[in-house]
Amino acid sequence: MSRITQKGATGPLAITANGLFQTSTDSALTTLVGSRWDLADGREVMLVLPSSATTIAAGKVYQDAAVVANHQNVAVTAYQAYSANGNVPAKVTVTLGATAATANQYAGGFAVVNAGTGIGQTLRIASHPAANSSGSLAITLEDGANVALDTTSKICLISAHGYNVIIAPTTLTGAVAGVGLYAVAASTYGFIVTKGITSALANGAIAINSPISPSVSVAGAVSQTPYSTNLVTGAVIGYASQAGVDTESRSVFVNV
């Protein structure tokens, strides 16, 4: 019988009937989005939530929600340190650019300190309210910063990995999440492959054992990665485990 085990768990979960391929709309799974699970055959899968406009299909490549340009390099206006054994959580307040934020858009994601005091820190976001375009946003952090932030600090807001995933566009706008394993409806939780053998749609011929990248011509497909692209701009996500044929879905080994 196939087994699926969450990383760090003490034992596997037996897959019965359609276990691995089940989907769910239970919002309690939100905190598990991005978690990795091991299959008994050596593959790794990740729990994801597709966006309300995205249906996951087998053999297609998906990416995280697009990075919002006006939520990057935003100025810190206040920082509250973690205290009282967590009864007072750490908070950072920023001023957004000209794009509003919905409530908990970045919950489970990260505040990356990109400049100023505390530069280089990656702080996980617990929650936040909605905020208007060019408005103030108070973000509750899961842990306090090792170096306290101040008004010289600037941060970038990055969505949780695997949350609101979309089909990989021909020009990537977010981190590659993985390859669809089975059909998952929009706004429904399910698994995608992040490591191991899986089927992927080919754009163009692909030589066996050549590196592969998301296609720049066909959304959701993979292409053989040119040598120059490997070194400069390519998001290499694995290699072809058999020769790929244009418009067919063939075996690849992904490692995302």
Short mmCIF file of C-alpha atoms in Angstrom, two decimals:
data_model
loop_
_atom_site.label_atom_id
_atom_site.label_comp_id
_atom_site.label_asym_id
_atom_site.label_seq_id
_atom_site.Cartn_x
_atom_site.Cartn_y
_atom_site.Cartn_z
CA MET A 1 0.00 0.00 0.00
CA SER A 2 1.26 3.49 -0.82
CA ARG A 3 2.16 5.74 2.09
CA ILE A 4 2.47 9.46 2.60
CA THR A 5 4.41 10.91 5.53
CA GLN A 6 4.67 14.52 6.59
CA LYS A 7 8.29 15.54 7.08
CA GLY A 8 9.16 15.33 10.74
CA ALA A 9 6.22 13.07 11.53
CA THR A 10 6.78 9.90 13.53
CA GLY A 11 4.89 7.61 11.17
CA PRO A 12 3.26 7.41 7.76
CA LEU A 13 -0.36 7.92 6.86
CA ALA A 14 -1.71 4.97 4.87
CA ILE A 15 -3.27 5.98 1.57
CA THR A 16 -6.51 4.15 1.05
CA ALA A 17 -8.81 4.45 -1.94
CA ASN A 18 -8.05 7.87 -3.45
CA GLY A 19 -6.20 9.20 -0.39
CA LEU A 20 -3.28 11.08 -1.89
CA PHE A 21 -5.45 12.42 -4.69
CA GLN A 22 -8.18 13.80 -2.47
CA THR A 23 -8.87 17.51 -2.23
CA SER A 24 -10.40 19.65 0.51
CA THR A 25 -11.92 23.06 1.09
CA ASP A 26 -11.34 22.89 4.86
CA SER A 27 -9.81 26.26 5.79
CA ALA A 28 -8.09 24.61 8.76
CA LEU A 29 -5.52 23.38 6.23
CA THR A 30 -4.29 26.93 5.62
CA THR A 31 -1.55 26.57 8.24
CA LEU A 32 -0.25 23.46 6.44
CA VAL A 33 0.08 25.11 3.02
CA GLY A 34 3.69 24.79 1.90
CA SER A 35 4.36 21.74 4.06
CA ARG A 36 6.28 18.93 2.35
CA TRP A 37 5.30 15.26 2.46
CA ASP A 38 7.27 12.17 1.46
CA LEU A 39 5.82 9.31 -0.58
CA ALA A 40 7.02 5.77 -0.04
CA ASP A 41 8.40 5.71 -3.61
CA GLY A 42 10.80 8.59 -2.87
CA ARG A 43 8.79 11.43 -4.36
CA GLU A 44 8.02 14.59 -2.41
CA VAL A 45 4.76 16.54 -2.61
CA MET A 46 3.64 19.87 -1.20
CA LEU A 47 0.22 20.96 0.01
CA VAL A 48 -0.95 23.97 -1.99
CA LEU A 49 -3.99 26.16 -2.45
CA PRO A 50 -4.64 27.31 -6.03
CA SER A 51 -6.02 30.81 -6.57
CA SER A 52 -9.72 31.39 -7.14
CA ALA A 53 -9.03 31.62 -10.88
CA THR A 54 -6.73 28.59 -11.18
CA THR A 55 -7.50 24.89 -11.62
CA ILE A 56 -4.50 22.60 -11.20
CA ALA A 57 -4.04 19.99 -13.92
CA ALA A 58 -1.71 17.00 -14.01
CA GLY A 59 1.58 17.62 -15.78
CA LYS A 60 1.50 21.43 -15.66
CA VAL A 61 3.97 23.70 -13.84
CA TYR A 62 2.67 26.11 -11.17
CA GLN A 63 4.15 29.09 -9.36
CA ASP A 64 3.39 31.05 -6.21
CA ALA A 65 1.17 34.12 -6.29
CA ALA A 66 2.77 36.92 -8.28
CA VAL A 67 5.03 39.22 -6.28
CA VAL A 68 3.25 42.56 -5.79
CA ALA A 69 5.62 45.31 -6.88
CA ASN A 70 4.06 47.93 -4.57
CA HIS A 71 4.57 45.65 -1.56
CA GLN A 72 8.35 45.48 -2.01
CA ASN A 73 10.97 47.79 -0.48
CA VAL A 74 8.31 49.37 1.76
CA ALA A 75 9.28 51.69 4.59
CA VAL A 76 9.01 50.63 8.22
CA THR A 77 7.27 53.23 10.37
CA ALA A 78 7.22 51.34 13.69
CA TYR A 79 8.45 48.13 15.30
CA GLN A 80 7.12 46.44 18.45
CA ALA A 81 9.45 43.88 20.00
CA TYR A 82 8.33 40.43 21.18
CA SER A 83 7.87 40.52 24.95
CA ALA A 84 6.06 39.11 27.99
CA ASN A 85 6.76 35.51 26.89
CA GLY A 86 4.79 36.05 23.72
CA ASN A 87 1.79 37.77 25.26
CA VAL A 88 2.97 40.81 23.33
CA PRO A 89 3.88 39.57 19.85
CA ALA A 90 6.40 41.24 17.61
CA LYS A 91 4.82 43.64 15.11
CA VAL A 92 6.15 45.71 12.27
CA THR A 93 4.18 48.57 10.69
CA VAL A 94 4.89 49.60 7.11
CA THR A 95 3.51 52.00 4.52
CA LEU A 96 2.43 50.19 1.36
CA GLY A 97 2.83 51.42 -2.17
CA ALA A 98 -0.15 52.09 -4.41
CA THR A 99 -1.71 48.61 -4.13
CA ALA A 100 -4.12 47.57 -1.37
CA ALA A 101 -3.57 44.44 0.72
CA THR A 102 -6.32 42.02 1.67
CA ALA A 103 -6.56 40.62 5.20
CA ASN A 104 -3.94 37.90 5.78
CA GLN A 105 -2.73 38.05 2.17
CA TYR A 106 0.76 37.36 3.52
CA ALA A 107 -0.11 35.15 6.52
CA GLY A 108 2.37 32.28 6.60
CA GLY A 109 4.62 34.23 4.25
CA PHE A 110 7.63 36.38 5.00
CA ALA A 111 8.79 39.91 5.67
CA VAL A 112 12.28 40.07 4.17
CA VAL A 113 14.35 42.96 5.50
CA ASN A 114 16.00 44.23 2.33
CA ALA A 115 17.65 47.44 3.53
CA GLY A 116 18.51 49.48 6.63
CA THR A 117 18.71 48.23 10.19
CA GLY A 118 18.25 44.47 10.43
CA ILE A 119 19.02 43.86 6.76
CA GLY A 120 19.16 40.19 5.77
CA GLN A 121 16.55 38.91 8.24
CA THR A 122 13.60 36.79 7.07
CA LEU A 123 10.64 37.07 9.45
CA ARG A 124 7.59 34.80 9.19
CA ILE A 125 4.25 36.60 9.16
CA ALA A 126 1.48 35.40 11.48
CA SER A 127 -1.36 37.71 10.45
CA HIS A 128 -2.35 41.19 9.39
CA PRO A 129 -5.53 43.17 8.62
CA ALA A 130 -6.50 44.60 5.25
CA ALA A 131 -4.88 47.88 4.22
CA ASN A 132 -5.71 50.51 1.64
CA SER A 133 -3.55 51.51 -1.28
CA SER A 134 -0.64 53.62 0.04
CA GLY A 135 -1.96 52.89 3.53
CA SER A 136 -0.40 51.75 6.79
CA LEU A 137 -0.23 48.01 7.47
CA ALA A 138 0.51 46.52 10.92
CA ILE A 139 1.95 43.02 10.54
CA THR A 140 2.05 40.54 13.43
CA LEU A 141 5.16 38.34 13.26
CA GLU A 142 5.49 34.77 14.51
CA ASP A 143 8.86 35.58 16.09
CA GLY A 144 10.69 38.73 16.96
CA ALA A 145 13.57 40.06 14.92
CA ASN A 146 17.06 39.22 16.19
CA VAL A 147 18.03 42.77 15.30
CA ALA A 148 15.17 45.16 16.10
CA LEU A 149 13.91 47.11 13.11
CA ASP A 150 13.60 50.90 13.00
CA THR A 151 12.52 53.61 10.59
CA THR A 152 15.64 53.10 8.46
CA SER A 153 14.51 49.53 7.74
CA LYS A 154 12.74 48.50 4.55
CA ILE A 155 11.02 45.18 3.89
CA CYS A 156 9.62 43.09 1.07
CA LEU A 157 6.38 41.13 1.57
CA ILE A 158 6.41 37.61 0.14
CA SER A 159 3.36 35.31 0.08
CA ALA A 160 3.44 31.89 1.73
CA HIS A 161 5.00 29.28 -0.55
CA GLY A 162 2.17 27.27 -2.10
CA TYR A 163 -0.59 29.78 -1.32
CA ASN A 164 -2.76 31.07 -4.18
CA VAL A 165 -0.65 29.29 -6.78
CA ILE A 166 -1.21 29.99 -10.47
CA ILE A 167 -0.11 28.26 -13.66
CA ALA A 168 3.47 29.25 -14.45
CA PRO A 169 3.25 32.08 -16.99
CA THR A 170 5.71 32.42 -19.85
CA THR A 171 7.44 35.12 -17.80
CA LEU A 172 7.60 33.96 -14.20
CA THR A 173 6.23 36.39 -11.61
CA GLY A 174 6.73 34.27 -8.49
CA ALA A 175 8.69 31.29 -7.19
CA VAL A 176 8.08 27.96 -8.94
CA ALA A 177 5.95 25.76 -6.66
CA GLY A 178 5.92 22.40 -8.46
CA VAL A 179 4.14 20.23 -11.03
CA GLY A 180 0.49 19.20 -10.91
CA LEU A 181 -0.09 15.56 -9.95
CA TYR A 182 -3.88 15.46 -10.39
CA ALA A 183 -6.82 17.82 -10.89
CA VAL A 184 -7.40 20.27 -8.04
CA ALA A 185 -10.26 22.77 -8.28
CA ALA A 186 -9.77 26.50 -7.74
CA SER A 187 -9.57 27.55 -4.06
CA THR A 188 -9.24 23.88 -3.02
CA TYR A 189 -6.35 22.29 -1.14
CA GLY A 190 -4.35 19.52 -2.80
CA PHE A 191 -0.85 18.18 -3.44
CA ILE A 192 1.65 18.95 -6.22
CA VAL A 193 4.99 17.27 -6.93
CA THR A 194 8.10 19.13 -5.79
CA LYS A 195 10.72 16.37 -6.11
CA GLY A 196 11.00 13.12 -8.01
CA ILE A 197 9.60 11.54 -11.15
CA THR A 198 6.47 13.08 -12.59
CA SER A 199 4.85 13.78 -15.94
CA ALA A 200 5.27 17.26 -17.45
CA LEU A 201 4.02 18.86 -20.64
CA ALA A 202 6.88 19.50 -23.11
CA ASN A 203 7.27 22.60 -25.22
CA GLY A 204 9.66 21.51 -27.95
CA ALA A 205 11.93 18.50 -28.08
CA ILE A 206 13.83 17.73 -24.88
CA ALA A 207 16.89 15.48 -24.81
CA ILE A 208 17.06 12.89 -22.06
CA ASN A 209 19.00 14.09 -18.99
CA SER A 210 18.96 17.72 -20.16
CA PRO A 211 17.99 20.43 -17.64
CA ILE A 212 14.45 21.75 -17.86
CA SER A 213 12.87 25.13 -17.10
CA PRO A 214 9.35 26.54 -17.25
CA SER A 215 8.60 27.33 -20.88
CA VAL A 216 8.88 30.91 -22.10
CA SER A 217 6.38 30.12 -24.89
CA VAL A 218 3.68 27.86 -23.40
CA ALA A 219 2.26 28.55 -19.93
CA GLY A 220 2.59 25.55 -17.62
CA ALA A 221 4.94 23.60 -19.91
CA VAL A 222 8.65 22.80 -19.57
CA SER A 223 11.41 23.28 -22.11
CA GLN A 224 15.00 22.19 -22.43
CA THR A 225 17.12 24.88 -20.81
CA PRO A 226 19.78 26.39 -23.09
CA TYR A 227 23.27 26.42 -21.62
CA SER A 228 23.46 30.24 -21.55
CA THR A 229 20.11 30.42 -19.74
CA ASN A 230 21.33 27.96 -17.10
CA LEU A 231 24.02 30.44 -16.17
CA VAL A 232 22.07 33.67 -16.49
CA THR A 233 18.29 33.68 -16.14
CA GLY A 234 16.89 30.16 -16.10
CA ALA A 235 14.81 28.74 -13.26
CA VAL A 236 16.11 25.20 -13.70
CA ILE A 237 13.59 22.91 -11.99
CA GLY A 238 14.98 19.46 -12.83
CA TYR A 239 15.95 17.31 -15.78
CA ALA A 240 14.33 15.11 -18.40
CA SER A 241 14.24 11.47 -17.31
CA GLN A 242 13.22 10.47 -20.84
CA ALA A 243 13.25 12.26 -24.19
CA GLY A 244 10.54 14.91 -24.30
CA VAL A 245 8.26 15.31 -27.32
CA ASP A 246 6.61 18.63 -28.18
CA THR A 247 3.00 18.88 -26.88
CA GLU A 248 3.29 15.51 -25.11
CA SER A 249 3.53 14.91 -21.38
CA ARG A 250 6.65 12.87 -20.64
CA SER A 251 8.65 11.81 -17.59
CA VAL A 252 10.87 14.37 -15.85
CA PHE A 253 12.66 14.48 -12.51
CA VAL A 254 11.81 17.71 -10.72
CA ASN A 255 13.56 19.27 -7.75
CA VAL A 256 11.86 22.51 -6.72
#
